[in-house]
CSV table of C-alpha atoms in Angstrom, one decimal:
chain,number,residue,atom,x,y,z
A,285,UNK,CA,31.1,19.6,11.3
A,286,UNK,CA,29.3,21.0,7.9
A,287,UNK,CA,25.6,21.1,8.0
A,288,UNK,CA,24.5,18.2,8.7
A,289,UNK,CA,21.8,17.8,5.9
A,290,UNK,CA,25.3,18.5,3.9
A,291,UNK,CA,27.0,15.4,4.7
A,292,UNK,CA,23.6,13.4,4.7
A,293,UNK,CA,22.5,14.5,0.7
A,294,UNK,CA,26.1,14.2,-0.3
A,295,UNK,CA,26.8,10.9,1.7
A,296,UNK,CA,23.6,9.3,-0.1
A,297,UNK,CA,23.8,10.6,-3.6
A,298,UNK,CA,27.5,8.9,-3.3
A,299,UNK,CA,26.7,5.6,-2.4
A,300,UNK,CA,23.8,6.1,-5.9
A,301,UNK,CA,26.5,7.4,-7.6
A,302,UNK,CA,28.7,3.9,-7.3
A,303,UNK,CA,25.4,1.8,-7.6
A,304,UNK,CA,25.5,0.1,-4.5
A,305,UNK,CA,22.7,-0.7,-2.0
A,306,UNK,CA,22.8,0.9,1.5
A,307,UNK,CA,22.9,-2.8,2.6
A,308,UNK,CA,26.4,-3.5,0.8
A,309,UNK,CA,27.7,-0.3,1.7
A,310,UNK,CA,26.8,-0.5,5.7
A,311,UNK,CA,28.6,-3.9,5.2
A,312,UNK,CA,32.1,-2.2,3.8
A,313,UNK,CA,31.7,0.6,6.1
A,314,UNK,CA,31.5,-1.7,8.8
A,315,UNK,CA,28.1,-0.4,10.8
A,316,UNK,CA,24.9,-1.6,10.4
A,317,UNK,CA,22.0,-1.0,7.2
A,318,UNK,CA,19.9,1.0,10.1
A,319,UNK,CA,22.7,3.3,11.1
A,320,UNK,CA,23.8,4.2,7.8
A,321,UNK,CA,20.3,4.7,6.9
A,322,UNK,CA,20.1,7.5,9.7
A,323,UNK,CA,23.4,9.0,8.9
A,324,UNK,CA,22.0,9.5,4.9
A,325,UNK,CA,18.9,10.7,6.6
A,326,UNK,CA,20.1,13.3,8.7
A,327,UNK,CA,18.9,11.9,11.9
A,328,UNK,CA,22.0,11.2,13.7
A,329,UNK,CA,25.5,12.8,13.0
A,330,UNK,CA,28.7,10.4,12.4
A,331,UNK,CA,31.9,10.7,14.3
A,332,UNK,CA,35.5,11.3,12.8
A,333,UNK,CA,36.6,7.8,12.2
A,334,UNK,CA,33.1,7.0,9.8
A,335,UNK,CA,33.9,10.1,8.2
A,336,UNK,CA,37.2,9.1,7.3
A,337,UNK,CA,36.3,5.3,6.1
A,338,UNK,CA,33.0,6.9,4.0
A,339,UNK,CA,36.1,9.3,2.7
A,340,UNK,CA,38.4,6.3,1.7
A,341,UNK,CA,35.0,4.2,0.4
A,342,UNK,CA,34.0,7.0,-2.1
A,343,UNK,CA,37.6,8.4,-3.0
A,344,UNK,CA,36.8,12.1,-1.8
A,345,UNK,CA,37.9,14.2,0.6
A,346,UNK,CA,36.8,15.1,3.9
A,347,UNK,CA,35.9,18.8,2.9
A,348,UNK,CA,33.8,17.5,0.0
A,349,UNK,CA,31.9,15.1,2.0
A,350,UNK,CA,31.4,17.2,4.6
A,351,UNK,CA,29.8,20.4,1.8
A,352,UNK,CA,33.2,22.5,2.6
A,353,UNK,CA,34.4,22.3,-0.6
A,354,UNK,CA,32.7,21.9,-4.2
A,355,UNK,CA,35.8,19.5,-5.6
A,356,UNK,CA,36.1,15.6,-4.7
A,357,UNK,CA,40.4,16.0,-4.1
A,358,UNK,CA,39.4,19.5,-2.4
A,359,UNK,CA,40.8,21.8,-4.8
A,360,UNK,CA,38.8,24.3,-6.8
A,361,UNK,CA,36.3,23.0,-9.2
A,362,UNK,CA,37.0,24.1,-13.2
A,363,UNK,CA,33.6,25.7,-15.2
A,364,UNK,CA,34.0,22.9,-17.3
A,365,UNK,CA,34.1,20.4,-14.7
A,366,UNK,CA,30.6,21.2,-13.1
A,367,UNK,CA,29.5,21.5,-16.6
A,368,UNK,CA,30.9,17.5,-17.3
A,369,UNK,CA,28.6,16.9,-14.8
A,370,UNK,CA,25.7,16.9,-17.3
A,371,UNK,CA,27.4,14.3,-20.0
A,372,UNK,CA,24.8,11.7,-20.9
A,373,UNK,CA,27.7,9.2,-19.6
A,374,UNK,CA,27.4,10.2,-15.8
A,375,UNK,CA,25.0,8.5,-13.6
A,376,UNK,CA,22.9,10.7,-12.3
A,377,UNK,CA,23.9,13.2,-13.9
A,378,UNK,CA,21.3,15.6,-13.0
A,379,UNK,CA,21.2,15.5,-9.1
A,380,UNK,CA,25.1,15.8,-8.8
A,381,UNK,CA,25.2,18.6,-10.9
A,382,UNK,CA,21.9,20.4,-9.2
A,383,UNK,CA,23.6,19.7,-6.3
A,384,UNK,CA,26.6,21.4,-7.1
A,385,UNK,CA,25.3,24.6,-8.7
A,386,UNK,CA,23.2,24.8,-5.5
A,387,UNK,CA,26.2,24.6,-3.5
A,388,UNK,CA,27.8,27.1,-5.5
A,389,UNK,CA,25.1,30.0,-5.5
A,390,UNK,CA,24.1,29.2,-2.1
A,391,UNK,CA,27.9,29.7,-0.6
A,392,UNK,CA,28.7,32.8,-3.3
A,393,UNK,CA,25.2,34.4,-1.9
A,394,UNK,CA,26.1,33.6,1.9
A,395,UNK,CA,29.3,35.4,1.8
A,396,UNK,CA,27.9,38.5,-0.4
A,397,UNK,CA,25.2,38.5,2.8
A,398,UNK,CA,27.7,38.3,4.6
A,399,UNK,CA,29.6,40.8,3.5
A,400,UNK,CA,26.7,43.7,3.6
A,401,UNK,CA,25.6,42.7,7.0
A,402,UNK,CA,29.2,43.9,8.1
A,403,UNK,CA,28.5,46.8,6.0
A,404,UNK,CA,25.0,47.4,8.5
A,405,UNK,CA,23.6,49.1,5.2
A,406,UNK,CA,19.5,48.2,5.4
A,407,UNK,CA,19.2,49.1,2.0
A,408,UNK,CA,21.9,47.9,0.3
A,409,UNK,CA,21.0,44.6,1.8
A,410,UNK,CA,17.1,44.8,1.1
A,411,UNK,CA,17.7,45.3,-2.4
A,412,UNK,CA,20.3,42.9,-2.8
A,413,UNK,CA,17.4,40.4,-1.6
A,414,UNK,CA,14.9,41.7,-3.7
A,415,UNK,CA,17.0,41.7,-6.9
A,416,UNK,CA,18.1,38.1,-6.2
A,417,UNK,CA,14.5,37.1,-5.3
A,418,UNK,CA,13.4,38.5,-8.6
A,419,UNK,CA,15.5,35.9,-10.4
A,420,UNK,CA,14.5,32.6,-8.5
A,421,UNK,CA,11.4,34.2,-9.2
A,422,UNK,CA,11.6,34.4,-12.7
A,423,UNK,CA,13.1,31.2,-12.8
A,424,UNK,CA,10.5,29.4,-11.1
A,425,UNK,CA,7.7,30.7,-13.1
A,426,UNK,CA,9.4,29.5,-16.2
A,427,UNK,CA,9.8,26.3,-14.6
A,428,UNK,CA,6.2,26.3,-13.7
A,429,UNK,CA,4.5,27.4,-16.6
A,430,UNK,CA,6.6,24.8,-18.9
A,431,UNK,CA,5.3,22.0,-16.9
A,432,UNK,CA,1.7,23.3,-17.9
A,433,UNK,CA,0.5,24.3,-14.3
A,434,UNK,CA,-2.2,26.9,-13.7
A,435,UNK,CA,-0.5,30.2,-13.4
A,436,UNK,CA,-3.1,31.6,-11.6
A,437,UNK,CA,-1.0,30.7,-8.7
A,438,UNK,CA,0.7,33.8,-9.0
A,439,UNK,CA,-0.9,37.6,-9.1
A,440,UNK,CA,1.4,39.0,-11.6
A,441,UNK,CA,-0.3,38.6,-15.2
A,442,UNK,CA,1.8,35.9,-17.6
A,443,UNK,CA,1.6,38.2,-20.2
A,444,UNK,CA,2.7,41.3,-18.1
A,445,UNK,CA,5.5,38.7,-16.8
A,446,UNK,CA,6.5,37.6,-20.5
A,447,UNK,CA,6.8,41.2,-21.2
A,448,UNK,CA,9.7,41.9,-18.7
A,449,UNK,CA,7.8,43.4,-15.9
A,450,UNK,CA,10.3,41.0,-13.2
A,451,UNK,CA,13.3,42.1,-15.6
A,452,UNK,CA,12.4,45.7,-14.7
A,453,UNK,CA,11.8,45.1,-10.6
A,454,UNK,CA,15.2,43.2,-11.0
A,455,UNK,CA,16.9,46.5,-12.5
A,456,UNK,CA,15.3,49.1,-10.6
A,457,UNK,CA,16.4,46.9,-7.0
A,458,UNK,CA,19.8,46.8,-8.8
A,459,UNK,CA,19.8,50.6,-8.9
A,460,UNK,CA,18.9,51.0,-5.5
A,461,UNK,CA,21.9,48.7,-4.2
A,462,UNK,CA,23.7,50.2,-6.3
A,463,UNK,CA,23.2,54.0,-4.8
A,464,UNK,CA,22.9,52.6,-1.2
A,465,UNK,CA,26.6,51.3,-2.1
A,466,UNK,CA,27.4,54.9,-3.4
A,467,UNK,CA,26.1,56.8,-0.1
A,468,UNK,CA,28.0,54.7,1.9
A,469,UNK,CA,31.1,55.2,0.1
A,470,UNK,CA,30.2,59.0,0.6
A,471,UNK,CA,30.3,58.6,3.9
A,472,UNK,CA,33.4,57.1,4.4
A,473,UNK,CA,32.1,54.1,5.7
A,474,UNK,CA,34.0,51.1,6.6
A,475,UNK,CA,33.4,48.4,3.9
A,476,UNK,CA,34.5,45.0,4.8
A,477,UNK,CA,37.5,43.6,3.4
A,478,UNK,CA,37.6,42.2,0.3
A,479,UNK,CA,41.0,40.8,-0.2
A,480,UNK,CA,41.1,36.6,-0.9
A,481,UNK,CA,43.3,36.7,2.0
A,482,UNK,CA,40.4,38.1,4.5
A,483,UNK,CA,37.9,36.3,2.5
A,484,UNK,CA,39.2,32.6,2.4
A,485,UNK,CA,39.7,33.2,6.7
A,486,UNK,CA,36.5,35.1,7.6
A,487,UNK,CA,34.3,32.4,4.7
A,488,UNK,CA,36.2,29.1,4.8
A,489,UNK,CA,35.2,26.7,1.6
A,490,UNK,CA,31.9,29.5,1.2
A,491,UNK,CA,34.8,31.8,-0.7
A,492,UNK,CA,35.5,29.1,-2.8
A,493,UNK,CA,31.9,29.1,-4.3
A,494,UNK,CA,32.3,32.7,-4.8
A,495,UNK,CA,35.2,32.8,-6.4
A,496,UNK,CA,33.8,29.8,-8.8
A,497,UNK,CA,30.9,31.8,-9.9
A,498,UNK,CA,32.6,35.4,-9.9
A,499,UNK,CA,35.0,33.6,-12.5
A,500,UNK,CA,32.5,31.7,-14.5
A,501,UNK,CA,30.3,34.6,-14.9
A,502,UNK,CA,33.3,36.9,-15.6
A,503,UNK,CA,34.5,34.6,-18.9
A,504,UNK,CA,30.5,34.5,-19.9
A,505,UNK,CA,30.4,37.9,-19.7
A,506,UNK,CA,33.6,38.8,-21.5
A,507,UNK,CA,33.0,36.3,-23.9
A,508,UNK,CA,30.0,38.0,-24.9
A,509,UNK,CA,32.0,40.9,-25.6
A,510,UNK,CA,34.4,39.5,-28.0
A,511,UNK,CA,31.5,38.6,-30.2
C-alpha cells in the first residue's frame, strides 16, 4: 500500500469534503466510529475490501485514495483542474488544493532525487538540495514575516533577504548543478534513463506529478515569452 499517512489525510479530508461525521460514515462503511477514527489517524492500516467500499463511498479510485495518483478517476490531473480547486464554491477549498500541490512537488522532487542518486554525482545532488531549499526557504520567510512574527528567528538580515541575497544562493547552486551535470556528460557517464517509458515503470504514479509540473511550468514559462 501507499504511505500510510497518504491514505489516512486523504481518507479524512474526504469524508470533510462530503460533510459527514465520522459517526455516519463508520455506519455506511460498515465498521465501527473507533476504527475508522484510527484508519483517518494513521494508527492502523485497512485491508483491501475497506479500501474498495471507502473507494465506492467517495466516488474515487483506488490510486487516488491510496496518494498514487493526483486525479479522483486516476487519470492525469489538467493545470486548470488543481487550480478549480481554489473556487470560492469548493468546500474546503484550501486543504484539498494544498494537498494536492504538495503531492505534486513532493512526487516531481522524489523522482528528480531519484534520478541523480542513479547518476552517484555528490554535487549535482547537493546543489540540487541546496537550490530547492533556497526556495522553501524563501517561501517560508515570506510566509512568516506577513503574519508579523519576529524575524529575528532567522540570521540572515530582512533587508539583505528583501534585496535578493536567497535569489543569488539559489542561482549560484543552480550553476553548480548545472556544471556537475556538464562534467559528467564529459565523462561519459551513464545518466539514467529518461524516456516516459522507463520513467512511468521505475516511478509508478511519482512520474505522474512530474510530468504535471514539468507541463505546467513549461506553458507558464512560454507564456511569458509570447508577451
Amino acid at each position: 500500500m501507499a504511505s500510510t499517512s497518504e491514505f489516512s489525510r486523504t481518507l479524512s479530508l474526504l469524508r470533510q469534503e462530503r460533510g459527514v461525521s465520522q459517526r455516519t460514515a463508520a455506519s455506511d462503511l460498515g465498521i465501527s466510529q473507533a476504527l475508522l477514527s484510527h484508519y483517518e489517524n494513521g494508527i492502523r492500516e485497512p485491508g483491501l475490501s475497506f479500501v474498495v467500499k471507502a473507494c465506492d463511498y467517495y466516488h474515487v479510485s483506488a490510486d487516488f485514495i491510496l496518494g498514487r495518483t493526483l486525479s479522483r478517476d486516476g487519470s492525469m490531473l489538467s493545470s486548470e483542474e488543481v487550480l478549480e480547486a481554489a473556487e470560492p464554491g469548493n468546500i474546503l477549498q484550501g486543504s484539498v488544493l494544498a494537498t494536492l500541490q504538495s503531492k505534486l512537488l513532493s512526487g516531481a522532487v522524489g523522482v528528480l532525487f531519484g534520478l541523480l542518486g542513479k547518476l552517484g554525482d555528490k554535487t549535482a545532488i547537493n546543489t540540487a538540495a541546496a537550490y530547492l531549499g533556497g526556495a522553501v526557504y524563501q517561501l517560508y520567510r515570506h510566509l512568516y514575516r506577513a503574519a508579523g512574527a519576529n524575524e529575528a528567528y532567522f540570521a540572515l538580515d530582512p533587508a539583505a533577504c528583501t534585496m535578493g541575497t536567497a535569489d543569488a544562493d539559489m542561482k549560484l547552486e543552480e550553476v553548480r548543478y548545472a556544471r556537475a551535470l556538464r562534467a559528467q556528460a564529459a565523462k561519459k557517464a551513464e545518466f539514467p534513463d529518461l524516456s516516459p517509458e522507463a520513467l512511468t515503470a521505475g516511478y509508478p504514479g511519482r512520474c505522474q506529478s512530474l510530468t504535471q509540473v514539468l507541463s505546467t511550468a513549461d506553458a507558464r514559462l512560454n507564456a511569458l515569452t509570447e508577451k
